[in-house]
XYZ file of C-alpha atoms in Angstrom:
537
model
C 0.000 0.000 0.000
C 0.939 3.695 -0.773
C 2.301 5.756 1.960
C 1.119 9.175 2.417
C -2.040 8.554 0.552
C -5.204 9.480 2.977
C -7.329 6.226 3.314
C -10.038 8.806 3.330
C -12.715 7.195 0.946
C -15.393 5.020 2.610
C -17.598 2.404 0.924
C -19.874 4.296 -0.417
C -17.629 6.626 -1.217
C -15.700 4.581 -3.320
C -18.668 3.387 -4.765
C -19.901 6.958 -6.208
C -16.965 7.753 -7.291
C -17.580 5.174 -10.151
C -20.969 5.902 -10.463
C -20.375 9.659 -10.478
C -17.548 9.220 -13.305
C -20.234 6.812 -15.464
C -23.221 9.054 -15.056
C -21.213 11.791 -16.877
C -22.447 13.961 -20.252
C -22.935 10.154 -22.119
C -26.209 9.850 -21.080
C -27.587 12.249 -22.465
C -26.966 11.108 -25.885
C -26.510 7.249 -25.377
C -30.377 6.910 -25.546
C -30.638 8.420 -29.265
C -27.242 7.547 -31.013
C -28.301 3.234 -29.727
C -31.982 3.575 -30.779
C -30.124 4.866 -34.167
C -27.808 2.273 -34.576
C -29.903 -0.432 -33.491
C -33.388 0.428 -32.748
C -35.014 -1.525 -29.735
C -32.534 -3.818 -29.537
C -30.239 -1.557 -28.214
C -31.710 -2.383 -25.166
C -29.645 -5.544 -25.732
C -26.264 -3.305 -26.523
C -26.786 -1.588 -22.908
C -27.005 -4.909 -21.422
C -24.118 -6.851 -23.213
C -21.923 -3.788 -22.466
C -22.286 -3.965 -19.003
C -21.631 -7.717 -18.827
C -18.865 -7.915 -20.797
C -17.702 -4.111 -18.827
C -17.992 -6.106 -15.498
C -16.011 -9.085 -17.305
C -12.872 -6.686 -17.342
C -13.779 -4.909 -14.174
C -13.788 -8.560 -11.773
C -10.591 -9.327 -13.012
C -9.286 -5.760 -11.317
C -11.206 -5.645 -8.204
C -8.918 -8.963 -7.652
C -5.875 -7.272 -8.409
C -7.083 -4.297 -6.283
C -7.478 -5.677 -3.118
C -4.588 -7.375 -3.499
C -2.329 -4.459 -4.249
C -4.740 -1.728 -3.135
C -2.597 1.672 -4.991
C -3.325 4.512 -6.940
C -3.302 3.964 -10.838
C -3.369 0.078 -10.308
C -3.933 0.307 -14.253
C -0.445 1.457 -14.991
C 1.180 -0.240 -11.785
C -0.030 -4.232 -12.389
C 1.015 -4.857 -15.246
C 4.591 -3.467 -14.088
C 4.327 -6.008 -11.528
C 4.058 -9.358 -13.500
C 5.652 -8.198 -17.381
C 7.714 -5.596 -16.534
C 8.150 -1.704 -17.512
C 7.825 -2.078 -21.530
C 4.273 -3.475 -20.276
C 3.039 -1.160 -17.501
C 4.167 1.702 -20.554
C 2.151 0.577 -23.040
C -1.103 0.400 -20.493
C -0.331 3.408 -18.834
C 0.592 5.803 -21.949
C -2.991 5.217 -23.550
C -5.058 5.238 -20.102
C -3.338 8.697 -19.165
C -4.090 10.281 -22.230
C -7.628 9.121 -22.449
C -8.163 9.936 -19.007
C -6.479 13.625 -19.557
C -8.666 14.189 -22.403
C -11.810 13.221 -20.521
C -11.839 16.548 -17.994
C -11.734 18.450 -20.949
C -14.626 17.159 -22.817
C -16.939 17.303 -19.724
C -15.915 21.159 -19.389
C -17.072 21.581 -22.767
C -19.923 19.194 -22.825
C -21.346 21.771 -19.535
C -20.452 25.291 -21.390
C -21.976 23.848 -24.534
C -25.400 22.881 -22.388
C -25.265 26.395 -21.066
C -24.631 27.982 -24.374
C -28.443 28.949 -25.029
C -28.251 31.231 -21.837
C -24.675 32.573 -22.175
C -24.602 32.635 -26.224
C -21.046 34.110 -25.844
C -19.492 30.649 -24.664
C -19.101 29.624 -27.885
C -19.860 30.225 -31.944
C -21.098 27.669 -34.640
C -18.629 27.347 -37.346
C -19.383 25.047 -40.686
C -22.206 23.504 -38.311
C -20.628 22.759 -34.926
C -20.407 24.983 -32.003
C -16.679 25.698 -30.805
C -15.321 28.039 -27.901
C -14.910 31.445 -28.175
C -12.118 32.990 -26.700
C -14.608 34.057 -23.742
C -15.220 30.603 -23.749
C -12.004 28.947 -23.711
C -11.227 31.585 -20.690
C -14.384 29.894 -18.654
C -12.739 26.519 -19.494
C -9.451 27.280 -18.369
C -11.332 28.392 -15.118
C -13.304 25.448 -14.907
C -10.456 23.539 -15.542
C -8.790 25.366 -12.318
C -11.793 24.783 -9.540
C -11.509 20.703 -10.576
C -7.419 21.026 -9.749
C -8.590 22.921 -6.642
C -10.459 20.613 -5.313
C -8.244 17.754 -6.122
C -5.767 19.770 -4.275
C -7.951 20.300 -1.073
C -7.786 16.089 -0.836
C -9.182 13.438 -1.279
C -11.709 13.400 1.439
C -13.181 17.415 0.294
C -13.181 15.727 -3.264
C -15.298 12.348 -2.089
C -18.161 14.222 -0.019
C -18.205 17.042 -2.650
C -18.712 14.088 -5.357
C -21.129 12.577 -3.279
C -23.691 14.654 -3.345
C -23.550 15.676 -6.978
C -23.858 11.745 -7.499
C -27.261 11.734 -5.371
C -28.445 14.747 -7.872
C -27.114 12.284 -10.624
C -29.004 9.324 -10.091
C -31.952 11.413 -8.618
C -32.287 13.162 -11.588
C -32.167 9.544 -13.994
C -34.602 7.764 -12.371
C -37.011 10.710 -12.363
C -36.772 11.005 -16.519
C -37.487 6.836 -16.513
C -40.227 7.606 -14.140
C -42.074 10.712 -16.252
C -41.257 8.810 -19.418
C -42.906 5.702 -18.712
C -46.047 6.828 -17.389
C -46.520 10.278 -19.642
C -45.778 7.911 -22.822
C -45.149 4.694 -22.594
C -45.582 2.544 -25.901
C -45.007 -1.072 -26.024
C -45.826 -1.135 -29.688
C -42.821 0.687 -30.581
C -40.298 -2.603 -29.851
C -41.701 -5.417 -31.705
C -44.270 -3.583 -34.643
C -42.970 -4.241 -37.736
C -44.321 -0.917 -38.829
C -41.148 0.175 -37.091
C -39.346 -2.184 -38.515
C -39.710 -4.543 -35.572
C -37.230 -5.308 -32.492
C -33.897 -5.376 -34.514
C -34.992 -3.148 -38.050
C -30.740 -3.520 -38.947
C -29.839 -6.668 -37.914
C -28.057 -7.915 -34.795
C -24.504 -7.204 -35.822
C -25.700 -3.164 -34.809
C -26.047 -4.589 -31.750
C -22.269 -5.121 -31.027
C -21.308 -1.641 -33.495
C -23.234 0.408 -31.112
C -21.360 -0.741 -27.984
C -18.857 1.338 -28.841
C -19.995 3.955 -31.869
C -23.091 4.899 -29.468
C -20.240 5.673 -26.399
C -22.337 2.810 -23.961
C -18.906 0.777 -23.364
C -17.327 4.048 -23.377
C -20.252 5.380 -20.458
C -19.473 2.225 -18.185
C -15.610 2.691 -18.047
C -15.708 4.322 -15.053
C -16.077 1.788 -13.205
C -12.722 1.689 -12.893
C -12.597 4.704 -10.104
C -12.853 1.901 -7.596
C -9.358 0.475 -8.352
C -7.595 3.632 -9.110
C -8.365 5.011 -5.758
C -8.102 1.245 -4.068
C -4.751 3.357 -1.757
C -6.945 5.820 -0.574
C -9.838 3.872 0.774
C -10.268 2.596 4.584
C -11.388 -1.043 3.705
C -10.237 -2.059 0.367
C -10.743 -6.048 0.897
C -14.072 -5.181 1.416
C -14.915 -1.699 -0.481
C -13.403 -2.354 -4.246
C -15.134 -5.849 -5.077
C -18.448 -3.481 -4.230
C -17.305 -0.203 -5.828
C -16.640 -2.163 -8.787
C -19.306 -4.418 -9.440
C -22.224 -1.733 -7.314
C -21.506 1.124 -9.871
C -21.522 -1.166 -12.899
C -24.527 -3.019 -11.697
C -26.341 0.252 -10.774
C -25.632 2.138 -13.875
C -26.785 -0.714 -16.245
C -30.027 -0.952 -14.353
C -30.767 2.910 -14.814
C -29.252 2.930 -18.475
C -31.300 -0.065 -19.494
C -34.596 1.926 -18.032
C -33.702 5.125 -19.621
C -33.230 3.035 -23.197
C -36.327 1.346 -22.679
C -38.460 4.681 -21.855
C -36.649 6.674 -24.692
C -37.498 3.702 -27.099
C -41.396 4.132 -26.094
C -42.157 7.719 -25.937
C -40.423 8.877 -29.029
C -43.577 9.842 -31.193
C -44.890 7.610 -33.947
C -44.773 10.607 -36.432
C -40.998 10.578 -35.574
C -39.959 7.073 -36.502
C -42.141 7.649 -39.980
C -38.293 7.193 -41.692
C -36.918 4.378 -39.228
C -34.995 4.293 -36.247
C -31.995 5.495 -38.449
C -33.375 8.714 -39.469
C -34.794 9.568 -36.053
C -34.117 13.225 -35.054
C -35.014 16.445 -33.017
C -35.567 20.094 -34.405
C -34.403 21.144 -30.939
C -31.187 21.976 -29.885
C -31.666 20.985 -25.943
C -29.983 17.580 -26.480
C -32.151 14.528 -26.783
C -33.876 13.794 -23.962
C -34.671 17.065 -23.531
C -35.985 17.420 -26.589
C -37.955 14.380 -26.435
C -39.679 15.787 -23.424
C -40.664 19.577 -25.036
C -42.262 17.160 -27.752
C -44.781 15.664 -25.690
C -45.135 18.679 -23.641
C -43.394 17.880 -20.226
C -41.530 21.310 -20.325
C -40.431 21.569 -16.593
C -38.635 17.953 -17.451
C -36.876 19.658 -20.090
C -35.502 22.602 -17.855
C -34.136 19.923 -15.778
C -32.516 17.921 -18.053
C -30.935 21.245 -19.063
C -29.690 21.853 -16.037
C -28.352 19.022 -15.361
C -26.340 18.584 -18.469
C -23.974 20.851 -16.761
C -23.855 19.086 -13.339
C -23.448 15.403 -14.550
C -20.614 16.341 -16.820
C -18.894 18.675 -14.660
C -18.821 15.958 -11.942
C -17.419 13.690 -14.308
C -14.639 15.791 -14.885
C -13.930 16.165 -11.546
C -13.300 12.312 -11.167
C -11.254 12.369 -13.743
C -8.963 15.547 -13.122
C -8.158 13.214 -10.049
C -7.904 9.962 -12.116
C -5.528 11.545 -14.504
C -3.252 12.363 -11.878
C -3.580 9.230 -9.901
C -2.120 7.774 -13.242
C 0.761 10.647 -13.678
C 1.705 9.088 -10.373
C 1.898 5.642 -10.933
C 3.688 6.366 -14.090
C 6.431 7.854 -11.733
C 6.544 5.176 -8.935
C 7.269 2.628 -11.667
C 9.921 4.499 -13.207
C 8.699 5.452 -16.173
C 8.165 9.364 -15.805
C 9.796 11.657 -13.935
C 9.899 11.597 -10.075
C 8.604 14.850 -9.174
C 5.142 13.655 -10.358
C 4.977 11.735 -7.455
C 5.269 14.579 -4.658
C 2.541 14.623 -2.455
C 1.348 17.679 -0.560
C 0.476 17.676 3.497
C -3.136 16.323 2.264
C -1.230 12.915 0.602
C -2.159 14.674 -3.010
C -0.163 14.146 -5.584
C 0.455 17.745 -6.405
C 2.414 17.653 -9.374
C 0.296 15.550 -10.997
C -2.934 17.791 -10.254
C -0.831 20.408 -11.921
C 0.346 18.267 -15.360
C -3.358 17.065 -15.887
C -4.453 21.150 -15.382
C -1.691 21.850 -18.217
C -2.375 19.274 -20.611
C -6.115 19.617 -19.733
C -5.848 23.408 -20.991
C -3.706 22.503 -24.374
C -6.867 20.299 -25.405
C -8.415 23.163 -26.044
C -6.884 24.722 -28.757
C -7.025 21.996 -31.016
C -10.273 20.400 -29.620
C -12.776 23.100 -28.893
C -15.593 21.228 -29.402
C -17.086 18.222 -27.612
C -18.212 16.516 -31.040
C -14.415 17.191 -32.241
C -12.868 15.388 -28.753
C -15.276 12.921 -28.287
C -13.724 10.591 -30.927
C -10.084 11.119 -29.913
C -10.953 10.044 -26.358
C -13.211 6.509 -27.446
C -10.083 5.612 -29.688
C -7.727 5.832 -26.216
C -10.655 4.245 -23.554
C -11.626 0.712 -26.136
C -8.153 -0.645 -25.032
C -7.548 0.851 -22.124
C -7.905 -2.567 -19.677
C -7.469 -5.243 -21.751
C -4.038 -5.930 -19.848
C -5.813 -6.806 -16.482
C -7.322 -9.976 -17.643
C -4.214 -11.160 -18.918
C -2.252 -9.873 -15.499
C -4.632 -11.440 -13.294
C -3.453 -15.069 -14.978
C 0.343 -14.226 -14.901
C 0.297 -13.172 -11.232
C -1.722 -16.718 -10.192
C 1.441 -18.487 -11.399
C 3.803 -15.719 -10.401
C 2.823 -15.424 -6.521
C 0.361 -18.286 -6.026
C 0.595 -17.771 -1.914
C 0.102 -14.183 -2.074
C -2.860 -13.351 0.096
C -5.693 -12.513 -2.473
C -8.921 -11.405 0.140
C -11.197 -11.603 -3.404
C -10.030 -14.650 -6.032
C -12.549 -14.853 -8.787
C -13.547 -18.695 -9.331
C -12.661 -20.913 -12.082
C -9.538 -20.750 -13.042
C -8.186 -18.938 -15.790
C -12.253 -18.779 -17.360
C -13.059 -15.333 -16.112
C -9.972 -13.703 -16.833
C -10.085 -15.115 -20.283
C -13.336 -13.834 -20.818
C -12.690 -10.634 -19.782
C -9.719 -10.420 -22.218
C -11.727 -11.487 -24.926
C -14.449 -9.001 -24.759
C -11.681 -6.332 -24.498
C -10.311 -7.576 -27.455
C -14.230 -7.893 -29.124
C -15.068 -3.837 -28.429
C -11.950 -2.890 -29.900
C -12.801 -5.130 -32.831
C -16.535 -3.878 -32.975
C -14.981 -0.374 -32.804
C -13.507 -0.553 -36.581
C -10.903 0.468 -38.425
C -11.691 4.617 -38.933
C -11.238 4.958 -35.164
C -8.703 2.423 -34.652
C -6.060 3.598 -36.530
C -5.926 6.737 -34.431
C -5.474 4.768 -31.445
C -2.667 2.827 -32.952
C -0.812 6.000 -34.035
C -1.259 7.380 -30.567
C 0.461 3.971 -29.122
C 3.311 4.600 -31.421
C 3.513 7.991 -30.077
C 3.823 7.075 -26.762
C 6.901 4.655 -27.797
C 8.814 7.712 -29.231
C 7.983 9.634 -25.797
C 9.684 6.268 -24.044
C 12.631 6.175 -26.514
C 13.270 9.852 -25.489
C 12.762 9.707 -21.945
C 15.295 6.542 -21.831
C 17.894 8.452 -24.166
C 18.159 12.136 -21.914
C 16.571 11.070 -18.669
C 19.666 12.666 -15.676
C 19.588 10.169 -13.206
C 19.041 6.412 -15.232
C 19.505 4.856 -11.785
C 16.021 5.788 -11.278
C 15.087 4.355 -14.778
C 13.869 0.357 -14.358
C 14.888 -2.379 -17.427
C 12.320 -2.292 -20.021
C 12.176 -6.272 -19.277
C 10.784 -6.634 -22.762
C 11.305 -10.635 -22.890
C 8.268 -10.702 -20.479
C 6.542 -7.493 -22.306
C 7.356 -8.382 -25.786
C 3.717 -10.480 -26.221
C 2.186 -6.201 -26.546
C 3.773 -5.814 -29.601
C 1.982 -8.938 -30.824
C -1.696 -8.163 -29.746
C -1.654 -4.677 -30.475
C -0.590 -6.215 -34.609
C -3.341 -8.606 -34.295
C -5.976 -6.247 -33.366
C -5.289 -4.007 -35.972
C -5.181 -6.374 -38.544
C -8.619 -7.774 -37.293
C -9.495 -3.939 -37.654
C -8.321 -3.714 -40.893
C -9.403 -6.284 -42.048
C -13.179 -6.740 -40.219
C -16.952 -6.398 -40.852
C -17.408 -2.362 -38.694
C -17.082 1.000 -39.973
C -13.827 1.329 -41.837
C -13.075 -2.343 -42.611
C -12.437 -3.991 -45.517
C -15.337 -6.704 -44.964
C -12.642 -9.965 -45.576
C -13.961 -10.706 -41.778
C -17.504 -10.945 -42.452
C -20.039 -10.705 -39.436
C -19.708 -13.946 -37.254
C -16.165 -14.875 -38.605
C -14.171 -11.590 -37.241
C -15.669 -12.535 -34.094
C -14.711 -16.267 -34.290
C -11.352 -15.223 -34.914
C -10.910 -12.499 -32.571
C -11.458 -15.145 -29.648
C -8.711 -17.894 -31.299
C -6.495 -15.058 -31.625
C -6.921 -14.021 -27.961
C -6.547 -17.527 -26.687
C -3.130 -17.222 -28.378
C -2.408 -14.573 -27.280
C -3.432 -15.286 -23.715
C -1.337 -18.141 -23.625
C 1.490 -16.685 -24.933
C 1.286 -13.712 -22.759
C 0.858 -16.013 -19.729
C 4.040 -18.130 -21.064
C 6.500 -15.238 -21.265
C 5.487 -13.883 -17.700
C 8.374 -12.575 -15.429
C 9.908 -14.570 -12.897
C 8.271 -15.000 -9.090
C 11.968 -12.775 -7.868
C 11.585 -10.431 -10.662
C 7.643 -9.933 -9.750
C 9.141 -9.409 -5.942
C 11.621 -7.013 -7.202
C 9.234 -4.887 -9.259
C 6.673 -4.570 -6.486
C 9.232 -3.493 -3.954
C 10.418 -0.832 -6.019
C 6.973 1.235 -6.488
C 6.017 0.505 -2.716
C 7.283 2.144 0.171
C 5.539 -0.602 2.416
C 5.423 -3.958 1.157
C 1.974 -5.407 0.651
C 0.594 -8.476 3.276
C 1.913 -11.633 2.756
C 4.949 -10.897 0.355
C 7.500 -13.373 -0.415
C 10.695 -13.967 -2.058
């Protein structure tokens, strides 16, 4: 466990910190962009997402209570494959996670831009900051730092009650929806074009092109702040699983009441061509059209509270992550200073920075949105993988939550990793590729003018090497597959056949090549001041 990190966050606030960072500015498109893609069977997409979401997020609440520290994401797979490995993780996470703060600021100015029209200006048909508006960012951008800064016990009861607002606020739009105008005809009439109108394979394309895998990621607040909780044995199994398991139930309601009050007269065209005159956002608009206008006024309001709460988890997520990236030895050490309230200072500071530069070329949230669901599609599909190294690694290390079966679960939760980056497709893929590559140039440079390499671990890429190989493979099943971008040689059925053989390989191999039991010791002394219970040589 970390010293100098407060164990300040309780159960449930663990827990709302992953509900808070899921209930963000998603859901108030999610409802439209599914019933788009998929019609009623998106119900089916919200569902599947947050089974295969929980798949991934098991597999860490094991690895968090065993090593309960900040940016676990970044600091297991350092433990079992090495620094090459922990890089590769960590480099895409953190810049996902930067981007993420930014895109809730400007998902809350562009919900207020109606009142304050001098926020921002359409140009060639999308609204982007003014320089007024990019000033209100910056300072937006500034009171999340602040209250990062304050600790992490002013940040959990502030986030606390925003999440009560949050959740308050969803289940009343299911509630008004459902009995103003419910209409069970809408998911099975073939008038419609009955429960699936495109086919099941929209299903799987609109867990990720409709942002619902993208809306359940947070989830994984309840391992990065796994150092800073009072009972993690007990409080990140629940965080986990509680804030996927609540979220789906509300998401699954909210698709389900969208899906039967839209108007007939709006589906005349299909499910595909369903739109709103209205600016107000979706569900907002929905609920001017059949006259529920104090719902609306709501909804607008709270399209600046749910997304600036959002980017409050994640201004201290991305820092959490700076940090790790500094205890394993892979960034510089001063990101890990801590100030009297066991912050990480530093950190705060770096994600306020970067947080600001996204601006400039982003100032939109339609322009960021697809940078940051390129970075978040891979972002745990290490975990899985870690989970079955370490079992083999440190079999007698005390593990307060083991998931059953063997290697089953964790196999399963790699593959539907693998399967959303797959259903993503190629036109947003290759974006996240280039950004890995980045990230390796950033390494190569920090390795060749670093001043103190003592501080600098070994690469270790005879355990990390297997990264290279499973980032190749999924971009040639990208390339190469049935969703947006693809070249269709995968059909539908056969991309996904082969996407699970090739993760089975790549499983085993990556299980294979695993670092030795000392060199696991070694790795997890060096990024922990106190060794964790039950450590051996």
């Amino acid at each position: 466990m970390d010293r100098g990190l407060r164990r300040d966050i309780g159960k449930i606030g663990l827990l709302f910190t992953g509900v808070g960072s899921i209930i963000g500015s998603g859901w108030l498109f999610g409802a439209l962009y599914a019933s788009q893609l998929a019609g009623p069977a998106s119900i089916l997409a919200w569902a599947l997402g947050a089974v295969m979401i929980a798949l991934v997020g098991i597999t860490y609440a094991e690895l968090g209570v065993m090593f309960p520290v900040a940016g676990g994401v970044i600091r297991f797979p350092h433990y079992a494959f090495g620094s090459f490995a922990s890089f590769t993780a960590g480099w895409i996470t953190w810049i996902s996670a930067a981007a993420t703060t930014p895109i809730e600021v400007l998902a809350a100015i562009q919900y207020a831009t109606p009142y304050l029209p001098w926020l921002m200006n359409e140009v060639d048909g999308v609204l982007v900051l003014t320089t007024a508006g990019i000033a209100v960012a910056v300072v937006l951008m500034f009171v999340f730092s602040f209250i990062n800064i304050l600790g992490v016990r002013a940040f959990a009861r502030f986030n606390n009650v925003l999440v009560w607002w949050k959740l308050a606020v969803i289940i009343l739009v299911i509630v008004v929806l459902g009995v103003a105008a419910f209409n069970l005809d809408h998911f099975a009439n073939a008038e419609f074009g009955g429960f699936a109108p495109y086919g099941f394979d929209k299903v799987f394309a609109a867990l990720p092109a409709a942002g619902i895998v993208f809306a359940y990621l947070g989830f994984r607040q309840g391992v990065e702040f796994a150092g800073e909780t009072d009972n993690p044995q007990r409080n990140v199994p629940f965080a986990v699983l509680g804030a996927i398991l609540i979220t789906a139930v509300l998401y699954i309601g909210l698709q389900a009441a969208f899906i039967s009050a839209v108007p007939d007269q709006s589906l005349a065209d299909g499910w595909h061509n369903l739109s709103f005159a209205s600016d107000a956002g979706p569900l907002a608009a929905l609920a001017l059209l059949i006259g529920i206008t104090w719902l609306a006024i709501l909804l607008y309001a709270d399209a600046i509270i749910s997304p600036a709460d959002t980017g409050l988890i994640f201004a201290a997520l991305t820092a959490r992550l700076s940090y790790s990236q500094a205890r394993v030895g892979n960034a510089p050490q001063w990101l890990a200073k801590l100030n009297n309230k066991g912050v990480p200072w530093a950190s705060v500071l770096v994600m306020f920075v970067v947080g600001c530069l996204f601006f400039l070329p982003f100032p939109s949230w339609g322009k960021l949105v697809g940078f940051i669901v390129s970075g978040t599609v891979l972002s745990f599909g290490t975990g899985p993988v870690v989970v079955g190294a370490l079992r083999r690694q440190l079999p007698d290390q005390e593990r307060p939550f083991r998931l059953p079966g063997g290697d089953t679960l964790p196999y399963l939760g790699f593959l539907c990793a693998n399967l959303i980056v797959y259903w993503t497709g190629w036109t947003t893929n290759w974006k996240l590729f280039v950004a890995v590559g980045l990230g390796y140039v950033i390494l190569g440079l920090y390795y060749v003018f670093a001043r103190d390499r003592s501080q600098i671990p070994p690469l270790q890429l005879n355990a990390g090497w297997w990264m290279l190989l499973w980032l190749a493979g999924l971009a040639a099943l990208s390339y190469f597959g049935h969703y947006e971008g693809g070249t269709d040689l995968l059909p539908f059925g056969w991309g996904e056949l082969l996407t699970a053989a090739f993760s089975a390989a790549v499983y085993v191999i990556a299980v294979a090549t695993r670092l030795s039991p000392a060199m696991v010791v070694d790795n997890v002394r060096r990024t922990h001041v106190e060794e964790p219970a039950g450590l051996a040589d």
